[in-house]
Short mmCIF file of C-alpha atoms in Angstrom, two decimals:
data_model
loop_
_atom_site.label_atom_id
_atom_site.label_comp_id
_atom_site.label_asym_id
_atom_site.label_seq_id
_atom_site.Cartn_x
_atom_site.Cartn_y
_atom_site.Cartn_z
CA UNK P 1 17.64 18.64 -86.86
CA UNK P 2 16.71 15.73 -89.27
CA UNK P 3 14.09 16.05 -91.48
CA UNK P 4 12.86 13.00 -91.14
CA UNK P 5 12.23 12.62 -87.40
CA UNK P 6 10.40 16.02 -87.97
CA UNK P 7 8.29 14.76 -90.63
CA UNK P 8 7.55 11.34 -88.70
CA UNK P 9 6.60 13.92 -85.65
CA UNK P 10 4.62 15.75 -87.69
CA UNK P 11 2.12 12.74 -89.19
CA UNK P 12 1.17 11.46 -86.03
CA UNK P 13 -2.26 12.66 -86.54
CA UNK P 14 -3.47 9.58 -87.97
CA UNK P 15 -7.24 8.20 -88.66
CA UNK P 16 -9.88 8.21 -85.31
CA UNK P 17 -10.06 5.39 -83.79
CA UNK P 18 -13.50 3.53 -83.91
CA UNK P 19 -14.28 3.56 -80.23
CA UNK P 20 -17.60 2.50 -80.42
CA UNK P 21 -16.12 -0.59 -82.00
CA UNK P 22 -13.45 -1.10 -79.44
CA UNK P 23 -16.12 -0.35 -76.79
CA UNK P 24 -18.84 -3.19 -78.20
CA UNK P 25 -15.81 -5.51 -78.12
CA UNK P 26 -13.67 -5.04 -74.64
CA UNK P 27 -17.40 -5.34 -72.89
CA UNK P 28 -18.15 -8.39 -74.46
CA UNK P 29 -15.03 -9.48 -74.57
CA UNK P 30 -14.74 -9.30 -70.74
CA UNK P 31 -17.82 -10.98 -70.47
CA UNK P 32 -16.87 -13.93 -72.54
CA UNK P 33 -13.51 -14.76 -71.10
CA UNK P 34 -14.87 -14.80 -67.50
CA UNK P 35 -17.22 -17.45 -68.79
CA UNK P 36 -14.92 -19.17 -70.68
CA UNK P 37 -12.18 -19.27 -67.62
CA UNK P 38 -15.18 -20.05 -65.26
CA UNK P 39 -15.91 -22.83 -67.59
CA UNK P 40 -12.78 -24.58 -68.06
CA UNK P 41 -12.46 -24.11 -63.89
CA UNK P 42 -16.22 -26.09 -63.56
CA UNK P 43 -14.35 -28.67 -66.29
CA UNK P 44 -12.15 -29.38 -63.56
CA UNK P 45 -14.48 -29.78 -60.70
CA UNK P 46 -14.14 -25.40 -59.51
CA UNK P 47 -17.60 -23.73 -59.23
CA UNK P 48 -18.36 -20.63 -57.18
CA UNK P 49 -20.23 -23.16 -54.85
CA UNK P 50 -18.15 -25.92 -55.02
CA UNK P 51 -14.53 -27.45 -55.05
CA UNK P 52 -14.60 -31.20 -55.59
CA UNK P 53 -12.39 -33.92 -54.53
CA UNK P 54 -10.06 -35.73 -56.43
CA UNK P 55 -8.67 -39.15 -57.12
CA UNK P 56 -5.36 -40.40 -57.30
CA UNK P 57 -4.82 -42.87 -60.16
CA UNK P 58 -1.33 -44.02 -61.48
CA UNK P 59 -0.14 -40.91 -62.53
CA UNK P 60 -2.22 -38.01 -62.67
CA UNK P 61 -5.87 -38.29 -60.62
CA UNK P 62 -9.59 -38.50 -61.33
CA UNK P 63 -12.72 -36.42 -60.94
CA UNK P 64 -16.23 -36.85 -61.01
CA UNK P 65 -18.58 -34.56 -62.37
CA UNK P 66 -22.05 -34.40 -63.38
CA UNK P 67 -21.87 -38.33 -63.79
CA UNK P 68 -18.46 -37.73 -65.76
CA UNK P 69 -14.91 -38.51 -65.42
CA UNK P 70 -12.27 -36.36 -66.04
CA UNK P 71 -8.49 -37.36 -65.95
CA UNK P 72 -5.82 -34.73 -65.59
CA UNK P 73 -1.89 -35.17 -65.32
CA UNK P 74 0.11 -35.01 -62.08
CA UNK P 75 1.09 -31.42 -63.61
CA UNK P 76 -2.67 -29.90 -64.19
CA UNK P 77 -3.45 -31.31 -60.80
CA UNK P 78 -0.79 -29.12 -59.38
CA UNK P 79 -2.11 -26.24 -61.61
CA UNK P 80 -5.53 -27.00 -60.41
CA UNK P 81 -4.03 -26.74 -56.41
CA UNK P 82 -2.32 -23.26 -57.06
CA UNK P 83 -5.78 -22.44 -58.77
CA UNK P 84 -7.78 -23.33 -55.30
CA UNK P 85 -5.22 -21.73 -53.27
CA UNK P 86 -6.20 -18.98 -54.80
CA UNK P 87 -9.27 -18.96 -54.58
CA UNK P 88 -8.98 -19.69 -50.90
CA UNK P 89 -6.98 -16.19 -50.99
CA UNK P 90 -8.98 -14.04 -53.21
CA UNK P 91 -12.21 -15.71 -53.41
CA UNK P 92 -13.63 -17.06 -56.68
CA UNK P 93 -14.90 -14.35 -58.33
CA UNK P 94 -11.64 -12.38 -58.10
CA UNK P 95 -9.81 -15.20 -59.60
CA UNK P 96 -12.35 -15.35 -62.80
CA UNK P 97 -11.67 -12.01 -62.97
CA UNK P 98 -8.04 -11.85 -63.03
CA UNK P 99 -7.62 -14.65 -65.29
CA UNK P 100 -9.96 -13.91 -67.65
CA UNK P 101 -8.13 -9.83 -67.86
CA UNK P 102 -4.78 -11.59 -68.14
CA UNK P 103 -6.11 -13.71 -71.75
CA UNK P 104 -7.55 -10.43 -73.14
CA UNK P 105 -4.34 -8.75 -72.20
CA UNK P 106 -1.89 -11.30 -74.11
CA UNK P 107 -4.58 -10.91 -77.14
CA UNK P 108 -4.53 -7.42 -77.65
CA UNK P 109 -0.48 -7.14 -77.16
CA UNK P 110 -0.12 -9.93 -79.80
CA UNK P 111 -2.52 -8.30 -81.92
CA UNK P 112 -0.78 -4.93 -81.77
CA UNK P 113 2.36 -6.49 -82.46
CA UNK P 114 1.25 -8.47 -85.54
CA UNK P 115 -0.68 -5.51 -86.80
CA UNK P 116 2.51 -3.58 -86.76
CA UNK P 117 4.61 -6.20 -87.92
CA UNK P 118 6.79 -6.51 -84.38
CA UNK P 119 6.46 -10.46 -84.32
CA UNK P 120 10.09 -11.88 -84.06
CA UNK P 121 9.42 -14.55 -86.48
CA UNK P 122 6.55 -12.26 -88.64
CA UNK P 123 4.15 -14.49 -88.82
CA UNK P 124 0.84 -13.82 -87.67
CA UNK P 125 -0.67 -15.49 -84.74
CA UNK P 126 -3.91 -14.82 -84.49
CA UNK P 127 -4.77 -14.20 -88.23
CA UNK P 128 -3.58 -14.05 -91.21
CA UNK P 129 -1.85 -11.92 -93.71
CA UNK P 130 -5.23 -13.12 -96.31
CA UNK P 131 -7.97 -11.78 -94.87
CA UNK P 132 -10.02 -14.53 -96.49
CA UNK P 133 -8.32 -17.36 -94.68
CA UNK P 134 -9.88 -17.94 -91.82
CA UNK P 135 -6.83 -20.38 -90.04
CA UNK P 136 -4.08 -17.59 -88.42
CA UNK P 137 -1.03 -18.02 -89.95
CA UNK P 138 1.18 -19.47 -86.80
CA UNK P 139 -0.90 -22.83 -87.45
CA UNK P 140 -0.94 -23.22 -91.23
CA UNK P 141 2.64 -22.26 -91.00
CA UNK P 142 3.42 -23.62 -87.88
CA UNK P 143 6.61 -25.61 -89.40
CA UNK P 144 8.27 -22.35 -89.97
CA UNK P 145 8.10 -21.25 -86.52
CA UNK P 146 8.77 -24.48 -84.52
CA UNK P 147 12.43 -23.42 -83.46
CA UNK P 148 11.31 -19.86 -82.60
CA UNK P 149 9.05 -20.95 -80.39
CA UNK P 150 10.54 -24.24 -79.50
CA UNK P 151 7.44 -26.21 -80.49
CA UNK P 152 7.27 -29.95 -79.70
CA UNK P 153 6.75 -31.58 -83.06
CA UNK P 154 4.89 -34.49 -81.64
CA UNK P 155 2.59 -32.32 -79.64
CA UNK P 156 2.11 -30.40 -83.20
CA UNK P 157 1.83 -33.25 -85.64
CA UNK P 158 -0.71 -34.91 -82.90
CA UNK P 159 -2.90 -31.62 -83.03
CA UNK P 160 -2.82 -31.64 -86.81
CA UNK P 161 -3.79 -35.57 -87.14
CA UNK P 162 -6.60 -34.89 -85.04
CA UNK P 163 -7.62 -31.57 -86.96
CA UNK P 164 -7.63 -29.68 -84.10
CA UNK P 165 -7.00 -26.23 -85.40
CA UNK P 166 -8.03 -24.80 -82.31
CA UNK P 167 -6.09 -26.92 -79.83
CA UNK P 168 -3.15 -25.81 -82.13
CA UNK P 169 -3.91 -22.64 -81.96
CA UNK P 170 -3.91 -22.72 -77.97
CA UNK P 171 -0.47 -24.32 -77.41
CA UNK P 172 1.18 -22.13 -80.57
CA UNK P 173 -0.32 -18.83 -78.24
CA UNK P 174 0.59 -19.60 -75.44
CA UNK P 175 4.48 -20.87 -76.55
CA UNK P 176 4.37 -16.87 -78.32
CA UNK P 177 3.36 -15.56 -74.95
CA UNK P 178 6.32 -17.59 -73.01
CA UNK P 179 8.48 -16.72 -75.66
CA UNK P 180 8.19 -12.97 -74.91
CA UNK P 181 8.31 -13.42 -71.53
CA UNK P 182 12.14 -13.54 -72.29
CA UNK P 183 11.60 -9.57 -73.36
CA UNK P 184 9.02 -8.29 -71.62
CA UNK P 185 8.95 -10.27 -68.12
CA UNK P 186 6.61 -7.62 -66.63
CA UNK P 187 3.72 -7.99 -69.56
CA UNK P 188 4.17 -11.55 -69.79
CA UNK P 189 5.15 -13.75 -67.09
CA UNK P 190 5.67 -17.31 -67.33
CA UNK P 191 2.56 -19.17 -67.84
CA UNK P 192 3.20 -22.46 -66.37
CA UNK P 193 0.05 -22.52 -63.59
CA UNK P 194 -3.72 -22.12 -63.29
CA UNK P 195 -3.55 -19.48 -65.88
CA UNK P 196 -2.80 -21.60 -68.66
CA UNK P 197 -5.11 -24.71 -67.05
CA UNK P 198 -8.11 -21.67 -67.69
CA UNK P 199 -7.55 -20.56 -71.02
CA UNK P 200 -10.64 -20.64 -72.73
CA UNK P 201 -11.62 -23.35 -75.72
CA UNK P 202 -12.79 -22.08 -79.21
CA UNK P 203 -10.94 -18.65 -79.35
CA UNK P 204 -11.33 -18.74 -83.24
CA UNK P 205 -14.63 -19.52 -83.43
CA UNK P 206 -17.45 -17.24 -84.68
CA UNK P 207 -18.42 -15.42 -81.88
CA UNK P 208 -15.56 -15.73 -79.64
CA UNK P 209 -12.85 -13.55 -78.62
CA UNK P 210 -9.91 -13.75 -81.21
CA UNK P 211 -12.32 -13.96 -84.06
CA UNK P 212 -14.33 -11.02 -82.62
CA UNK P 213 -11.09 -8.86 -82.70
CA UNK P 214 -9.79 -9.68 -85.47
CA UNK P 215 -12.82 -9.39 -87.55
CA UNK P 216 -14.45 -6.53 -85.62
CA UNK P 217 -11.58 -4.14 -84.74
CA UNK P 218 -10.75 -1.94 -88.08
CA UNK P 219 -6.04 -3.16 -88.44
CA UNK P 220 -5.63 0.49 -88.92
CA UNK P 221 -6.55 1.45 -85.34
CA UNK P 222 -3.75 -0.85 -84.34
CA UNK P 223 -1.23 0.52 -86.34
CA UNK P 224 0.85 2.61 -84.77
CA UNK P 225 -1.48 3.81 -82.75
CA UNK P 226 -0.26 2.01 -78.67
CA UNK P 227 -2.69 3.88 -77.14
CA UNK P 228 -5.51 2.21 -78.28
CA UNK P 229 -4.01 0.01 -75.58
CA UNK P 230 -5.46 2.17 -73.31
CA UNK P 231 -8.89 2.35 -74.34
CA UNK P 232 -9.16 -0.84 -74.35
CA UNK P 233 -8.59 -1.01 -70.71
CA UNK P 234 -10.18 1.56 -70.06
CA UNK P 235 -13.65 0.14 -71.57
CA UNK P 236 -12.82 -3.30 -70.64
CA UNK P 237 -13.61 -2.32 -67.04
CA UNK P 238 -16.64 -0.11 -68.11
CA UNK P 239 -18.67 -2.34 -66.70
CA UNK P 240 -17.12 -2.96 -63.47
CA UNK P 241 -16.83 0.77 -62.95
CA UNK P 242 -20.48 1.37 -63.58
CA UNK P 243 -21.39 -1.65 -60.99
CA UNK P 244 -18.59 0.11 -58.49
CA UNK P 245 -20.71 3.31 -58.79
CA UNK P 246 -24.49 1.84 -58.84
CA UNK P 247 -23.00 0.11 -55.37
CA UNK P 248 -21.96 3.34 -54.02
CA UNK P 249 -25.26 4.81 -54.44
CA UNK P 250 -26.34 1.87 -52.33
CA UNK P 251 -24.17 3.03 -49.82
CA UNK P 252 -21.61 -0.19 -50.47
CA UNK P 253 -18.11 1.65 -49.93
CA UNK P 254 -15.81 1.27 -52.40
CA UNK P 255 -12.99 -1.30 -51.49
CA UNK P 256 -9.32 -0.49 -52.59
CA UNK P 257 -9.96 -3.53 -55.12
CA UNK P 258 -11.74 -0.93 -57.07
CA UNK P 259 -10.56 1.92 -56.86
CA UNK P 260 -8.61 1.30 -60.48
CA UNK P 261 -12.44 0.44 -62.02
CA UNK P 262 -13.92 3.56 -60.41
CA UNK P 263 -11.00 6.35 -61.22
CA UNK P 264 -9.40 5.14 -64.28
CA UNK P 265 -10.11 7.73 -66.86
CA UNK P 266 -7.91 7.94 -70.41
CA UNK P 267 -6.83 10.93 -71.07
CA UNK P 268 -7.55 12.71 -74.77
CA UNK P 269 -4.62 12.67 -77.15
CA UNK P 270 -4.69 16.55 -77.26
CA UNK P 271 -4.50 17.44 -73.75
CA UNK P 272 -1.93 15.04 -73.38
CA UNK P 273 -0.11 16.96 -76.45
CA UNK P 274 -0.49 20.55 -74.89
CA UNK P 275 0.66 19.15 -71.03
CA UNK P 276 3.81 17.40 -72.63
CA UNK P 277 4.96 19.97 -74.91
CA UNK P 278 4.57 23.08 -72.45
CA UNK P 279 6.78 21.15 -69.32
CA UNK P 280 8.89 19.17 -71.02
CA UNK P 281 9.37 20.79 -74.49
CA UNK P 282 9.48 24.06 -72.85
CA UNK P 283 11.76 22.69 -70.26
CA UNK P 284 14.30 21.68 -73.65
CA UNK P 285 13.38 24.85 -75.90
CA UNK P 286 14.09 27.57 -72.79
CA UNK P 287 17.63 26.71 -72.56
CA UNK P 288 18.31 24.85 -76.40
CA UNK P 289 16.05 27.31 -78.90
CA UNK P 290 15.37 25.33 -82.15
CA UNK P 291 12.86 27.08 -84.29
CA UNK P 292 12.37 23.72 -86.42
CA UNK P 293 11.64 21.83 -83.25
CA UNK P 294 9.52 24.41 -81.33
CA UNK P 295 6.79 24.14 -84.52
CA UNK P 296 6.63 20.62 -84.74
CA UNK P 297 5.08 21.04 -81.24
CA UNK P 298 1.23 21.75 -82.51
CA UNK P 299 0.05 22.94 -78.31
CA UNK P 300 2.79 24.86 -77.47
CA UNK P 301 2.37 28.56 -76.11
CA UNK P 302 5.37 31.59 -76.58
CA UNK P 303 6.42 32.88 -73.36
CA UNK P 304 3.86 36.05 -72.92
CA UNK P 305 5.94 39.13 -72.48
CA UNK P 306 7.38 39.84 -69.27
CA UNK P 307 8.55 43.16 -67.13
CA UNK P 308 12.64 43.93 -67.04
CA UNK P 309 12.91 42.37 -63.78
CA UNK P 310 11.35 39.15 -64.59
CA UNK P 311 12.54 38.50 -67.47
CA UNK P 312 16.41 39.03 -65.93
CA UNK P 313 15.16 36.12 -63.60
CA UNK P 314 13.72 33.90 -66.98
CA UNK P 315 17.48 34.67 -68.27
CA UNK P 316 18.93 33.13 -65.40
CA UNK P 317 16.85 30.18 -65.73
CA UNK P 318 17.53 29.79 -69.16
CA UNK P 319 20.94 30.17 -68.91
CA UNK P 320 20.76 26.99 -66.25
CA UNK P 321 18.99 25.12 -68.93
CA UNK P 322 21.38 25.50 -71.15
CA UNK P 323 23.72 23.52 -69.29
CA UNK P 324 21.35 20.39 -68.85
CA UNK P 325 21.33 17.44 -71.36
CA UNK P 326 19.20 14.91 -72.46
CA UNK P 327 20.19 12.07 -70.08
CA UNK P 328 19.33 14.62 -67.42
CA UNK P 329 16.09 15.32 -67.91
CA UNK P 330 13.31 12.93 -65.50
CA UNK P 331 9.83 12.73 -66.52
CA UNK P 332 7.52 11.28 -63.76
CA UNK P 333 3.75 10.52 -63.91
CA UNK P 334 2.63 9.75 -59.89
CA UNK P 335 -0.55 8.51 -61.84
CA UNK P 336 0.37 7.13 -65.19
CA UNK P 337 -2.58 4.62 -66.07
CA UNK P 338 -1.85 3.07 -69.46
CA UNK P 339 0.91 5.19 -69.59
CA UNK P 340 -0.26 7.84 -72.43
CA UNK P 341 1.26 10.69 -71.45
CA UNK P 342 4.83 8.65 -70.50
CA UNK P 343 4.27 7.57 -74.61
CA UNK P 344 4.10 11.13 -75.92
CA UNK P 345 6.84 12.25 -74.07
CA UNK P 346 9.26 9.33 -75.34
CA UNK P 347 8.33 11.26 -79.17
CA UNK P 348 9.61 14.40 -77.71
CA UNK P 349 12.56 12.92 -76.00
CA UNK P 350 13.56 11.00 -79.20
CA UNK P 351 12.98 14.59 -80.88
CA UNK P 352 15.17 16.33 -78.22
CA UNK P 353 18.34 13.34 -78.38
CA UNK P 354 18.18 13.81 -82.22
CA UNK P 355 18.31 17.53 -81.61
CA UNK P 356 20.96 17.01 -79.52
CA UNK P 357 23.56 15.13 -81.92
CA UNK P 358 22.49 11.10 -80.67
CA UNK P 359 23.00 8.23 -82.51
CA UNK P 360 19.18 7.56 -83.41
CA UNK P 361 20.28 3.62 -82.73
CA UNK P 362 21.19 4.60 -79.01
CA UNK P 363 18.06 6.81 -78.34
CA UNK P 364 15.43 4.91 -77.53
CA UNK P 365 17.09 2.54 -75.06
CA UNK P 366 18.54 5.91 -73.31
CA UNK P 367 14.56 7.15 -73.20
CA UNK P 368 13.72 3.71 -71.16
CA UNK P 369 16.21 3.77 -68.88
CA UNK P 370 17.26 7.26 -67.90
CA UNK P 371 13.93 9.65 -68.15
CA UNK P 372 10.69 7.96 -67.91
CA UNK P 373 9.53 7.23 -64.58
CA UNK P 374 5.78 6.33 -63.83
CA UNK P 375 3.30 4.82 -60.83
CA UNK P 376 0.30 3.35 -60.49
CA UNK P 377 -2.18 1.59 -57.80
CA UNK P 378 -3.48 -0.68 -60.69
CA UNK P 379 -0.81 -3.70 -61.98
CA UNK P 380 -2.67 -3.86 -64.85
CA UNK P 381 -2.16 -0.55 -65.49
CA UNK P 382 1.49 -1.13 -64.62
CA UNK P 383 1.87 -3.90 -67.12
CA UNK P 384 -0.19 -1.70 -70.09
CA UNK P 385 2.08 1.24 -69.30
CA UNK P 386 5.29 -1.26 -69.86
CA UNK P 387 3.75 -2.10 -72.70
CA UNK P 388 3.07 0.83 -74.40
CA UNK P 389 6.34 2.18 -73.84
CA UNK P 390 8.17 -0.86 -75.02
CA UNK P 391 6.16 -1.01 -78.23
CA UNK P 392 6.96 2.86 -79.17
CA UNK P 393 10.70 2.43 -78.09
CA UNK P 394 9.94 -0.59 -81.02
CA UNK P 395 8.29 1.75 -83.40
CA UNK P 396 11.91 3.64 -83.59
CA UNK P 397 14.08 0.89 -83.73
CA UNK P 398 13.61 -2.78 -85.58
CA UNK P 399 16.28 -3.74 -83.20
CA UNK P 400 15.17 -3.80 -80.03
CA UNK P 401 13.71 -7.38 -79.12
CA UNK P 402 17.20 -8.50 -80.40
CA UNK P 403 19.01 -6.39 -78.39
CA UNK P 404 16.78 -6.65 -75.12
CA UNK P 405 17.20 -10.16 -75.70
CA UNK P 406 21.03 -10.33 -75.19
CA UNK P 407 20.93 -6.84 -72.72
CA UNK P 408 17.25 -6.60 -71.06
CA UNK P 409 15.74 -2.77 -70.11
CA UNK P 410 15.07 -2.30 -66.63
CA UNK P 411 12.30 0.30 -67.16
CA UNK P 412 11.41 2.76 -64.35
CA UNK P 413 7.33 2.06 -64.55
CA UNK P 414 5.93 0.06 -61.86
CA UNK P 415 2.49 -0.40 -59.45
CA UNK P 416 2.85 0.20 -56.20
CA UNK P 417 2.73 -3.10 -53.76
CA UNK P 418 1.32 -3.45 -50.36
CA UNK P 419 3.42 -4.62 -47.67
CA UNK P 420 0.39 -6.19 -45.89
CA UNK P 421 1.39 -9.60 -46.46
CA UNK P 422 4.85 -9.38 -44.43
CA UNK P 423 4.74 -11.03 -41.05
CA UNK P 424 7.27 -9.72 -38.11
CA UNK P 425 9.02 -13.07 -38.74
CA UNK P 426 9.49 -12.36 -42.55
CA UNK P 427 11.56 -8.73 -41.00
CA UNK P 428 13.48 -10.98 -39.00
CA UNK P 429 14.25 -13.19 -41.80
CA UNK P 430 15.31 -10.15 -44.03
CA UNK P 431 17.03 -8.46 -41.81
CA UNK P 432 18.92 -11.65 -40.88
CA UNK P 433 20.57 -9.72 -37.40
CA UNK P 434 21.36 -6.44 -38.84
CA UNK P 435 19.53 -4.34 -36.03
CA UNK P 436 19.40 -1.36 -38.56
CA UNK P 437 18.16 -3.06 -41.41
CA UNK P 438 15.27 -4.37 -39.72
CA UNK P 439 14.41 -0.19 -38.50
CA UNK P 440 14.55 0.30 -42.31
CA UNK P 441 12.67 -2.54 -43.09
CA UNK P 442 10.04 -2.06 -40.43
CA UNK P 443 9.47 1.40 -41.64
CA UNK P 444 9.11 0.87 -45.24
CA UNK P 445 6.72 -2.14 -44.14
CA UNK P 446 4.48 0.22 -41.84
CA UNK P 447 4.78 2.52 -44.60
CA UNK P 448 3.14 0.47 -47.43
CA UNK P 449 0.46 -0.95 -45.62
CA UNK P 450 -2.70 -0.60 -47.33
CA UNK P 451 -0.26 1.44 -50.29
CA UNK P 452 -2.58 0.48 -53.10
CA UNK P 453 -5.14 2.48 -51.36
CA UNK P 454 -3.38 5.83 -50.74
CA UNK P 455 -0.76 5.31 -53.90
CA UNK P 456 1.30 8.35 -54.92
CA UNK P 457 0.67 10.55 -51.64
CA UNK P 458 2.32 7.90 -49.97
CA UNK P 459 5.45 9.91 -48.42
CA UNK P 460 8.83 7.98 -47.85
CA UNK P 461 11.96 9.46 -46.17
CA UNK P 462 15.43 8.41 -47.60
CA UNK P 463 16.90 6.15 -45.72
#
């Protein structure tokens, strides 16, 4: 086996992350973008209490608040109508929320990737390479990365006559985060709607969210290191889980809304370790024995000795082992969170291909397609675990945005979705006449009701 890929294995153990750091800062950091998304939405006539009228003027329309008026284009009046619809939907609190999670995480996966130098064009967005400059890179180099992004120049040049660094800033972040929704469509869809409209002012400023992270979160925790991904999550909801629980006590049931707040636990790097390397390595090692392999594996336990007759039924299995390959092997998680344990056993997949004579090039798109398969209730979760995976897939090959670019992965990690939502007229739609098609439908509709409440003992026939 190569050296190398042993070594790398080997000096995983890096430095502790600083959790008390990333605790102080996903808590306030939650905090901060709900006001600041709550904010912009009372900017544009949305309050918890209140959804003003507008005015149509020329092209674009009026409102009138607190003895002001504001003037927004046809286009963030339309924003502002998906925004109320909404609202209408999920009720305003709901919406803060969501918005507010879906800025912090687009931060933290641009701030991995700059950390670890995964940027397409490698220049920093939200900081910079001199840690005394306080302007991120992306806008005092903006020039350099106007085709990459395809920036509007006149947009840009109209931001930097009005020194507005952090105006700038805004549209260069959120071009970045379009830009990889051509990569990663699950971790960042278009923003084109109410989303955008929200996105907090001031995100450089002392005190606020950017400038927070990047001055209050130690680089090396970022660097390679994806599951600090996770505990970010996981403490970003702290909060919410704690209220979830003080409610319970109050005899408030907890709705399946929160079920992700109140049962979302990260799991330690060295159970993870021991659980991967005793299925999956032993899985690989019972029928393939590699000495050098087995002891890069730090938690894994020798087979105890056995009687005659068991161990003739060990050889047998063994023996069946022997036969399988790489491609065949299928790791699922029914419960994969942030997708930890779905990261660790990509390192001792790419261990097993290399073992197995791969082309090191090939490997990791291989790993993503054909043996990692994970679930979830949360979508956030969903989108971290997507994440996560496509960032350590990145941490083996420099290629990959390139080449997902021309030939996109179809991962197999996804959050389970409700079929509440379908009416008996959106069956007959789909089905379209096809009198079986709509028994299959039905079934998988009547099956999926309510799913993000039971999630992964959900049982469905083949059909």
């Amino acid at each position: 086996m190569d050296a190398s890929v042993i070594s790398r294995f080997n000096n995983e153990e890096r430095k502790i992350l600083d959790k008390s750091a990333i605790k102080d800062f996903a808590t306030s950091a939650r905090r901060k973008l709900i006001e600041g998304v709550s904010q912009k939405a009372y900017l544009i006539g949305i309050s918890k209490d209140c959804i003003k009228e507008v005015d149509i003027i020329g092209d674009g329309v009026r409102i009138e608040i607190n003895n002001e008026t504001v003037y927004l284009t046809n286009k963030e009046n339309e924003q502002r109508n998906k925004l109320i619809e909404q609202i209408e939907q999920k009720g305003y609190e709901q919406v803060m929320e969501e918005v507010a999670y879906t800025w912090f995480n687009r931060i933290i996966a641009i701030r991995f990737m700059e950390v670890n130098n995964y940027l397409p064009s490698e220049i920093r967005i939200l900081s910079s390479e001199d840690g005394d400059k306080m302007e991120p890179d992306a806008v005092s180099q903006v020039n350099s990365i106007v085709d990459e992004l395809n920036l509007n120049l006149d947009k840009v040049y109209k931001f930097q006559d009005d020194n507005d660094v952090n105006g700038l800033f805004k549209y260069i972040f959120v071009k970045q985060c379009n830009a990889f929704g051509k990569i990663m469509p699950v971790m960042f869809e278009k923003i084109e709607d109410y989303t955008e409209l929200l996105l907090p002012d001031g995100l450089l400023l002392e005190g606020n969210v950017v400038n927070d992270l990047v001055n209050n979160i130690d680089e090396e925790d970022f660097k390679n290191q994806v599951e600090i991904i996770g505990w970010m999550y996981q403490y970003y909801i702290s909060e919410k889980k704690d209220k979830v629980f003080a409610d319970l006590k109050k005899n408030k049931k907890i709705t399946k809304e929160n079920i992700p707040a109140a049962t979302q636990l990260f799991t330690p790097d060295w159970i993870v370790r021991y659980m991967v390397e005793n299925s999956l390595g032993k899985l690989w090692l019972e029928g393939h024995p590699d000495e050098e392999l087995q002891e890069s594996f730090k938690y894994y336990l020798e087979e105890a000795k056995q009687e005659s007759d068991v161990e003739k039924e060990l050889e047998k299995i063994r023996k069946e082992r022997s036969k399988l390959s790489p491609e065949d092997i299928t790791v699922l998680d029914p419960a994969m969170g942030s997708g930890h344990i779905l990261v660790y056993a990509f390192d001792v997949l790419y261990q097993i291909y290399v073992s197995a004579g791969y082309s090191e090039r090939d490997i990791p798109r291989l790993i993503l397609e054909k043996n990692l398969y994970g679930l979830d209730i949360d979508d956030r979760a969903g989108q971290l675990a997507y994440f996560a995976l496509i960032m350590k897939a990145r941490s083996y090959s420099r290629r990959l945005f390139r080449d997902m670019e021309r030939n996109p992965i179809e991962l197999n990690v996804c959050s389970i979705q409700e079929s509440n939502g379908l009416t008996k007229a959106d069956i007959e739609y789909f089905a379209n006449g096809d009198d079986e098609l709509k028994i299959d439908i039905e079934y998988l509709v009547n099956v999926f009701t309510d799913a993000k409440e039971y999630g992964s003992i959900i049982d469905v026939d083949s059909i």
